[in-house]
Amino acid sequence: MSQQTYQPSLQRITVLGSTGSIGTSTLDVIGRHPDRYDVYALTAHTSKEALLAQCLTYRPAVAVLDSEADATWLRLELKRVGQPTEVNAGPEALCDVARDASVDCVMAAIVGAAGLLPALAAAEAGKRVLLANKEALVMSGALFMDAVSRAGATLLPIDSEHNAIYQCLPAEHRGGLARHGISQLMLTASGGPFRTWSQADINNVTPEQACAHPNWSMGRKISVDSATLMNKGLELIEACWLFDATPEQIQVVVHPQSVIHSMAAYQDGSVIAQLGNPDMRTPIAYGLAWPERIDAGVETLDLFQVARLDFEAPDEARFPCLGLARDAMQQGGMAPVVLNAANEVAVDAFLQRRVGFTAIGQLVADVLSRPFHGHVDSIESVLATDQWARQQAQEMVARWSA
Ligand SMILES: NC(=O)c1ccc[n+]([C@@H]2O[C@H](COP(=O)([O-])OP(=O)(O)OC[C@H]3O[C@@H](n4cnc5c(N)ncnc54)[C@H](OP(=O)(O)O)[C@@H]3O)[C@@H](O)[C@H]2O)c1
């Protein structure tokens, strides 16, 4: 009897934000499976040398940079070595490579609000969307989820916590948690580098200290968000959209070892958890191969080495950003858009040493307390509110750092 060898079908992939932390981990996983994945497009903002190196290794059909000047430089470098990669520039070019008819799967790994439109373009084009860019759902949750269902896209969360919950839920989990016998989602948080610090010490935190995460190696913006716990707040909002949950159905559990990536509690008392070493290649490989499983280059968890798992409640007095995000989601409408925009401006100002670490939460709270209105009924209205909130936050930064 002849045995047929299993031949997986080749998927064409666009990696948005390929030079970032998630982008490079994605290419690492893709590089392990040349029989499964073919890179269609790679994109960066300004990291042209890194993008050139990636183009030479992965030979994409298209590469995208932000400025025309950088794109011209890359075009010439590729031409010099005879590589036919097409190079384009600007935000619309990002949407083009996300929605291209030849693409099966899009890794949405641009950081911040800049990632919204290309991720949405991928959803509207019915792609398999691997969503790392949590800001897209925070800003436009209802619109994004509508686009996914209208276009028949497959949305797979890459944030390790949401990926863990996805793995702990039944395959069909839309329509509200109670309908599937789920009583609560437990979103784990490492607690960040300042979990045990006094308020006085937190007041003097530097960007270098905030970017040195104890368990995860990540980009600078998400590292600061992890340190303020705003990251957990954004994730709470993201989880509400992904899993049809209310903020009250999500419990944040500080778990310093980052071994349990999150859990789902069922009405019969069962709690199902997903565990693994803290390495983003695991959720990335899960998203790429779903519903199959592939090697991610990640060691199997050694429980004897882990030895113990600790849990504690988050301290929202020292880390007010988590509460601000929960309140914004409860308030609904444009509040999460305002929260996200003010946070991006505040984090950037902190990284530039224009404001202190604790000013991030104060600034977000201040912008949220100002009158704003509007419904999340079009992407234009979301972007207009995003701009308004950025302007308010920038004016405050200018005043506070004067
Ligand atoms: N890192 C993690 O472990 C992790 C875990 C869960 C979720 N996430 C989420 O994944 C996303 C990416 O995070 P990251 O840590 O990988 O960020 P990162 O290391 O800062 O990388 C961001 C990527 O986006 C590109 N980019 C930045 N601004 C852009 C703009 N205005 N237009 C187009 N491209 C732009 C960057 O290009 P340049 O290199 O040219 O700047 C880079 O390729 C974030 O939304 C984050 O919350 C990350």
mmCIF file of C-alpha atoms in Angstrom, residues 35-302:
data_model
loop_
_atom_site.group_PDB
_atom_site.id
_atom_site.type_symbol
_atom_site.label_atom_id
_atom_site.label_comp_id
_atom_site.label_asym_id
_atom_site.label_seq_id
_atom_site.Cartn_x
_atom_site.Cartn_y
_atom_site.Cartn_z
ATOM 1 C CA ASP A 35 6.887 24.536 2.294
ATOM 2 C CA ARG A 36 3.921 26.343 3.884
ATOM 3 C CA TYR A 37 4.518 30.087 3.608
ATOM 4 C CA ASP A 38 5.472 32.466 0.840
ATOM 5 C CA VAL A 39 6.051 36.130 1.747
ATOM 6 C CA TYR A 40 4.095 38.504 -0.505
ATOM 7 C CA ALA A 41 4.867 41.819 1.229
ATOM 8 C CA LEU A 42 6.980 43.240 4.045
ATOM 9 C CA THR A 43 6.515 46.725 5.500
ATOM 10 C CA ALA A 44 8.354 49.123 7.810
ATOM 11 C CA HIS A 45 8.003 52.757 8.815
ATOM 12 C CA THR A 46 11.592 54.090 8.688
ATOM 13 C CA SER A 47 13.843 51.022 9.291
ATOM 14 C CA LYS A 48 15.043 50.846 5.693
ATOM 15 C CA GLU A 49 18.280 48.896 6.345
ATOM 16 C CA ALA A 50 16.405 46.257 8.345
ATOM 17 C CA LEU A 51 13.778 46.034 5.612
ATOM 18 C CA LEU A 52 16.493 45.644 2.964
ATOM 19 C CA ALA A 53 18.004 42.730 4.913
ATOM 20 C CA GLN A 54 14.562 41.107 5.220
ATOM 21 C CA CYS A 55 13.902 41.595 1.497
ATOM 22 C CA LEU A 56 17.165 39.849 0.633
ATOM 23 C CA THR A 57 16.272 36.888 2.852
ATOM 24 C CA TYR A 58 12.525 36.498 2.187
ATOM 25 C CA ARG A 59 12.336 37.886 -1.373
ATOM 26 C CA PRO A 60 8.848 39.476 -1.130
ATOM 27 C CA ALA A 61 6.980 40.664 -4.233
ATOM 28 C CA VAL A 62 6.394 44.069 -2.575
ATOM 29 C CA ALA A 63 8.048 46.142 0.178
ATOM 30 C CA VAL A 64 6.582 49.307 1.729
ATOM 31 C CA LEU A 65 8.204 52.193 3.615
ATOM 32 C CA ASP A 66 6.659 55.424 4.853
ATOM 33 C CA SER A 67 8.569 58.072 2.875
ATOM 34 C CA GLU A 68 9.186 58.240 -0.847
ATOM 35 C CA ALA A 69 12.861 59.083 -0.160
ATOM 36 C CA ASP A 70 13.383 55.856 1.832
ATOM 37 C CA ALA A 71 11.483 53.875 -0.817
ATOM 38 C CA THR A 72 13.775 55.287 -3.546
ATOM 39 C CA TRP A 73 16.834 54.258 -1.522
ATOM 40 C CA LEU A 74 15.487 50.698 -1.078
ATOM 41 C CA ARG A 75 14.511 50.446 -4.755
ATOM 42 C CA LEU A 76 18.083 51.331 -5.801
ATOM 43 C CA GLU A 77 19.680 48.919 -3.302
ATOM 44 C CA LEU A 78 17.490 46.050 -4.527
ATOM 45 C CA LYS A 79 18.099 46.939 -8.157
ATOM 46 C CA ARG A 80 21.869 46.866 -7.536
ATOM 47 C CA VAL A 81 21.632 43.176 -6.562
ATOM 48 C CA GLY A 82 19.097 42.362 -9.287
ATOM 49 C CA GLN A 83 16.156 41.702 -6.977
ATOM 50 C CA PRO A 84 12.779 42.464 -8.570
ATOM 51 C CA THR A 85 10.866 43.429 -5.379
ATOM 52 C CA GLU A 86 8.506 46.351 -6.063
ATOM 53 C CA VAL A 87 8.935 49.150 -3.489
ATOM 54 C CA ASN A 88 6.098 51.518 -2.589
ATOM 55 C CA ALA A 89 5.602 54.297 -0.044
ATOM 56 C CA GLY A 90 2.914 55.691 2.235
ATOM 57 C CA PRO A 91 -0.159 54.605 4.209
ATOM 58 C CA GLU A 92 -2.279 53.686 1.158
ATOM 59 C CA ALA A 93 0.453 51.294 -0.006
ATOM 60 C CA LEU A 94 0.071 49.491 3.365
ATOM 61 C CA CYS A 95 -3.649 48.996 2.707
ATOM 62 C CA ASP A 96 -2.883 47.786 -0.839
ATOM 63 C CA VAL A 97 -0.573 44.978 0.328
ATOM 64 C CA ALA A 98 -3.093 44.027 3.046
ATOM 65 C CA ARG A 99 -5.974 43.636 0.595
ATOM 66 C CA ASP A 100 -4.118 42.319 -2.492
ATOM 67 C CA ALA A 101 -6.118 39.549 -4.171
ATOM 68 C CA SER A 102 -3.158 37.133 -4.141
ATOM 69 C CA VAL A 103 -2.734 37.344 -0.341
ATOM 70 C CA ASP A 104 -4.206 34.673 1.968
ATOM 71 C CA CYS A 105 -3.019 35.873 5.344
ATOM 72 C CA VAL A 106 -2.034 39.218 6.893
ATOM 73 C CA MET A 107 0.001 39.647 10.064
ATOM 74 C CA ALA A 108 -1.144 43.018 11.480
ATOM 75 C CA ALA A 109 1.891 44.005 13.575
ATOM 76 C CA ILE A 110 2.199 47.758 13.093
ATOM 77 C CA VAL A 111 2.245 49.514 16.459
ATOM 78 C CA GLY A 112 -0.463 51.995 17.463
ATOM 79 C CA ALA A 113 -3.262 53.735 15.582
ATOM 80 C CA ALA A 114 -1.182 53.661 12.365
ATOM 81 C CA GLY A 115 -2.031 49.950 12.154
ATOM 82 C CA LEU A 116 -5.806 50.452 12.089
ATOM 83 C CA LEU A 117 -6.485 51.150 8.396
ATOM 84 C CA PRO A 118 -4.278 48.371 6.943
ATOM 85 C CA ALA A 119 -5.667 45.820 9.440
ATOM 86 C CA LEU A 120 -9.189 46.923 8.540
ATOM 87 C CA ALA A 121 -8.346 46.661 4.826
ATOM 88 C CA ALA A 122 -7.282 43.039 5.395
ATOM 89 C CA ALA A 123 -10.522 42.292 7.281
ATOM 90 C CA GLU A 124 -12.662 43.962 4.603
ATOM 91 C CA ALA A 125 -10.912 41.878 1.943
ATOM 92 C CA GLY A 126 -11.842 38.662 3.806
ATOM 93 C CA LYS A 127 -8.281 37.610 4.669
ATOM 94 C CA ARG A 128 -7.038 35.482 7.509
ATOM 95 C CA VAL A 129 -6.073 38.337 9.845
ATOM 96 C CA LEU A 130 -3.495 37.634 12.549
ATOM 97 C CA LEU A 131 -4.153 40.574 14.855
ATOM 98 C CA ALA A 132 -1.246 41.736 17.010
ATOM 99 C CA ASN A 133 -2.191 45.429 16.673
ATOM 100 C CA LYS A 134 -4.605 45.626 19.625
ATOM 101 C CA GLU A 135 -5.095 49.371 19.068
ATOM 102 C CA ALA A 136 -7.207 48.554 15.962
ATOM 103 C CA LEU A 137 -9.878 46.817 18.055
ATOM 104 C CA VAL A 138 -9.631 49.349 20.888
ATOM 105 C CA MET A 139 -10.344 52.174 18.438
ATOM 106 C CA SER A 140 -12.915 50.606 16.166
ATOM 107 C CA GLY A 141 -14.128 47.388 17.830
ATOM 108 C CA ALA A 142 -17.696 47.340 16.454
ATOM 109 C CA LEU A 143 -16.672 48.452 12.950
ATOM 110 C CA PHE A 144 -13.803 45.981 12.819
ATOM 111 C CA MET A 145 -15.856 42.996 14.007
ATOM 112 C CA ASP A 146 -18.613 43.931 11.517
ATOM 113 C CA ALA A 147 -16.071 44.041 8.692
ATOM 114 C CA VAL A 148 -14.766 40.604 9.700
ATOM 115 C CA SER A 149 -18.200 38.998 9.647
ATOM 116 C CA ARG A 150 -19.420 40.817 6.512
ATOM 117 C CA ALA A 151 -16.344 39.818 4.488
ATOM 118 C CA GLY A 152 -16.065 36.310 5.977
ATOM 119 C CA ALA A 153 -12.540 37.045 7.243
ATOM 120 C CA THR A 154 -10.899 34.775 9.819
ATOM 121 C CA LEU A 155 -9.707 36.779 12.813
ATOM 122 C CA LEU A 156 -7.065 35.107 14.985
ATOM 123 C CA PRO A 157 -5.709 36.985 18.018
ATOM 124 C CA ILE A 158 -1.927 37.085 18.376
ATOM 125 C CA ASP A 159 -1.689 38.910 21.696
ATOM 126 C CA SER A 160 -0.552 35.994 23.882
ATOM 127 C CA GLU A 161 -3.431 36.449 26.352
ATOM 128 C CA HIS A 162 -6.167 36.520 23.706
ATOM 129 C CA ASN A 163 -4.525 33.720 21.807
ATOM 130 C CA ALA A 164 -4.554 31.707 25.044
ATOM 131 C CA ILE A 165 -8.248 32.442 25.657
ATOM 132 C CA TYR A 166 -9.026 31.551 22.040
ATOM 133 C CA GLN A 167 -7.377 28.192 22.645
ATOM 134 C CA CYS A 168 -9.405 27.685 25.864
ATOM 135 C CA LEU A 169 -12.806 28.444 24.282
ATOM 136 C CA PRO A 170 -15.049 26.217 22.166
ATOM 137 C CA ALA A 171 -14.440 26.601 18.405
ATOM 138 C CA GLU A 172 -17.721 28.504 18.032
ATOM 139 C CA HIS A 173 -17.776 31.100 20.825
ATOM 140 C CA ARG A 174 -19.581 34.114 19.367
ATOM 141 C CA GLY A 175 -22.879 35.311 20.839
ATOM 142 C CA GLY A 176 -21.899 35.962 24.447
ATOM 143 C CA LEU A 177 -19.972 33.966 27.041
ATOM 144 C CA ALA A 178 -23.008 32.652 28.978
ATOM 145 C CA ARG A 179 -24.357 30.974 25.866
ATOM 146 C CA HIS A 180 -21.307 28.702 25.890
ATOM 147 C CA GLY A 181 -21.304 28.022 29.642
ATOM 148 C CA ILE A 182 -18.412 30.406 30.299
ATOM 149 C CA SER A 183 -18.645 32.472 33.470
ATOM 150 C CA GLN A 184 -15.450 34.522 33.289
ATOM 151 C CA LEU A 185 -12.292 35.176 31.332
ATOM 152 C CA MET A 186 -9.109 35.503 33.373
ATOM 153 C CA LEU A 187 -6.598 37.775 31.702
ATOM 154 C CA THR A 188 -3.145 37.291 33.183
ATOM 155 C CA ALA A 189 -0.639 40.134 33.557
ATOM 156 C CA SER A 190 3.020 39.932 34.520
ATOM 157 C CA GLY A 191 2.575 43.118 36.549
ATOM 158 C CA GLY A 192 5.449 44.749 34.636
ATOM 159 C CA PRO A 193 8.877 45.799 35.937
ATOM 160 C CA PHE A 194 7.477 48.007 38.758
ATOM 161 C CA ARG A 195 5.031 45.520 40.305
ATOM 162 C CA THR A 196 6.775 45.614 43.674
ATOM 163 C CA TRP A 197 7.961 49.249 43.584
ATOM 164 C CA SER A 198 6.717 51.918 45.990
ATOM 165 C CA GLN A 199 4.768 54.885 44.633
ATOM 166 C CA ALA A 200 7.745 57.147 45.436
ATOM 167 C CA ASP A 201 10.088 55.008 43.307
ATOM 168 C CA ILE A 202 7.537 54.741 40.485
ATOM 169 C CA ASN A 203 7.459 58.556 40.301
ATOM 170 C CA ASN A 204 11.128 58.538 39.192
ATOM 171 C CA VAL A 205 11.033 55.754 36.598
ATOM 172 C CA THR A 206 13.172 56.316 33.451
ATOM 173 C CA PRO A 207 12.355 55.159 29.884
ATOM 174 C CA GLU A 208 15.197 52.610 30.079
ATOM 175 C CA GLN A 209 13.712 51.078 33.245
ATOM 176 C CA ALA A 210 10.199 51.049 31.740
ATOM 177 C CA CYS A 211 11.394 49.299 28.557
ATOM 178 C CA ALA A 212 13.183 46.513 30.458
ATOM 179 C CA HIS A 213 10.342 44.010 30.822
ATOM 180 C CA PRO A 214 11.079 41.097 33.189
ATOM 181 C CA ASN A 215 9.638 38.309 30.949
ATOM 182 C CA TRP A 216 8.939 39.546 27.433
ATOM 183 C CA SER A 217 11.090 41.221 24.784
ATOM 184 C CA MET A 218 8.853 43.760 23.009
ATOM 185 C CA GLY A 219 8.742 47.110 21.181
ATOM 186 C CA ARG A 220 9.146 50.298 23.247
ATOM 187 C CA LYS A 221 5.515 51.453 23.175
ATOM 188 C CA ILE A 222 4.038 48.152 24.402
ATOM 189 C CA SER A 223 6.848 47.855 26.979
ATOM 190 C CA VAL A 224 5.822 51.201 28.522
ATOM 191 C CA ASP A 225 2.142 50.160 28.286
ATOM 192 C CA SER A 226 3.036 46.970 30.184
ATOM 193 C CA ALA A 227 4.803 48.992 32.852
ATOM 194 C CA THR A 228 1.783 51.301 33.410
ATOM 195 C CA LEU A 229 -0.703 48.364 33.052
ATOM 196 C CA MET A 230 -2.351 50.336 30.221
ATOM 197 C CA ASN A 231 -1.438 47.336 28.081
ATOM 198 C CA LYS A 232 -3.695 45.177 30.252
ATOM 199 C CA GLY A 233 -6.414 47.810 29.973
ATOM 200 C CA LEU A 234 -6.145 47.839 26.172
ATOM 201 C CA GLU A 235 -6.206 44.035 26.246
ATOM 202 C CA LEU A 236 -9.348 44.065 28.387
ATOM 203 C CA ILE A 237 -11.063 46.190 25.723
ATOM 204 C CA GLU A 238 -9.689 43.937 22.972
ATOM 205 C CA ALA A 239 -11.012 40.832 24.783
ATOM 206 C CA CYS A 240 -14.501 42.365 25.083
ATOM 207 C CA TRP A 241 -14.659 42.702 21.277
ATOM 208 C CA LEU A 242 -13.038 39.410 20.402
ATOM 209 C CA PHE A 243 -15.083 37.257 22.760
ATOM 210 C CA ASP A 244 -18.380 39.170 23.112
ATOM 211 C CA ALA A 245 -17.635 39.797 26.784
ATOM 212 C CA THR A 246 -18.500 42.670 29.107
ATOM 213 C CA PRO A 247 -15.750 44.351 31.172
ATOM 214 C CA GLU A 248 -17.320 42.780 34.274
ATOM 215 C CA GLN A 249 -16.798 39.288 32.839
ATOM 216 C CA ILE A 250 -13.038 39.813 32.622
ATOM 217 C CA GLN A 251 -10.838 39.433 35.670
ATOM 218 C CA VAL A 252 -7.263 40.692 35.491
ATOM 219 C CA VAL A 253 -4.929 38.392 37.437
ATOM 220 C CA VAL A 254 -1.330 39.402 38.074
ATOM 221 C CA HIS A 255 0.847 36.331 37.498
ATOM 222 C CA PRO A 256 4.524 37.376 37.631
ATOM 223 C CA GLN A 257 5.971 34.241 35.974
ATOM 224 C CA SER A 258 4.025 34.772 32.678
ATOM 225 C CA VAL A 259 3.623 31.011 32.256
ATOM 226 C CA ILE A 260 -0.179 30.876 32.230
ATOM 227 C CA HIS A 261 -1.079 33.168 29.348
ATOM 228 C CA SER A 262 -4.779 33.416 30.296
ATOM 229 C CA MET A 263 -7.764 31.272 31.283
ATOM 230 C CA ALA A 264 -11.461 30.682 30.727
ATOM 231 C CA ALA A 265 -13.682 29.757 33.703
ATOM 232 C CA TYR A 266 -16.770 27.654 32.951
ATOM 233 C CA GLN A 267 -20.056 27.512 34.838
ATOM 234 C CA ASP A 268 -19.361 23.930 35.998
ATOM 235 C CA GLY A 269 -16.309 25.110 37.944
ATOM 236 C CA SER A 270 -13.694 24.115 35.345
ATOM 237 C CA VAL A 271 -10.948 26.609 34.608
ATOM 238 C CA ILE A 272 -9.064 25.952 31.369
ATOM 239 C CA ALA A 273 -5.663 27.568 30.998
ATOM 240 C CA GLN A 274 -3.046 27.774 28.252
ATOM 241 C CA LEU A 275 0.571 27.548 29.427
ATOM 242 C CA GLY A 276 3.902 27.953 27.684
ATOM 243 C CA ASN A 277 7.227 29.714 27.752
ATOM 244 C CA PRO A 278 6.839 33.479 27.255
ATOM 245 C CA ASP A 279 7.750 33.567 23.559
ATOM 246 C CA MET A 280 5.506 35.282 20.992
ATOM 247 C CA ARG A 281 6.445 32.713 18.371
ATOM 248 C CA THR A 282 3.933 30.323 20.006
ATOM 249 C CA PRO A 283 0.799 32.450 19.368
ATOM 250 C CA ILE A 284 2.232 33.525 16.001
ATOM 251 C CA ALA A 285 2.713 29.898 14.898
ATOM 252 C CA TYR A 286 -0.775 29.082 16.191
ATOM 253 C CA GLY A 287 -2.274 31.859 14.060
ATOM 254 C CA LEU A 288 -0.250 30.964 10.980
ATOM 255 C CA ALA A 289 -1.099 27.256 11.051
ATOM 256 C CA TRP A 290 -4.591 27.247 12.622
ATOM 257 C CA PRO A 291 -6.344 24.824 12.833
ATOM 258 C CA GLU A 292 -3.145 22.805 12.507
ATOM 259 C CA ARG A 293 -0.047 23.071 14.701
ATOM 260 C CA ILE A 294 3.529 23.668 13.588
ATOM 261 C CA ASP A 295 6.961 23.965 15.164
ATOM 262 C CA ALA A 296 7.528 27.521 16.443
ATOM 263 C CA GLY A 297 11.132 27.051 17.582
ATOM 264 C CA VAL A 298 9.941 27.348 21.204
ATOM 265 C CA GLU A 299 11.126 24.948 23.927
ATOM 266 C CA THR A 300 8.477 22.883 25.703
ATOM 267 C CA LEU A 301 7.689 24.306 29.126
ATOM 268 C CA ASP A 302 9.770 22.750 31.906
#
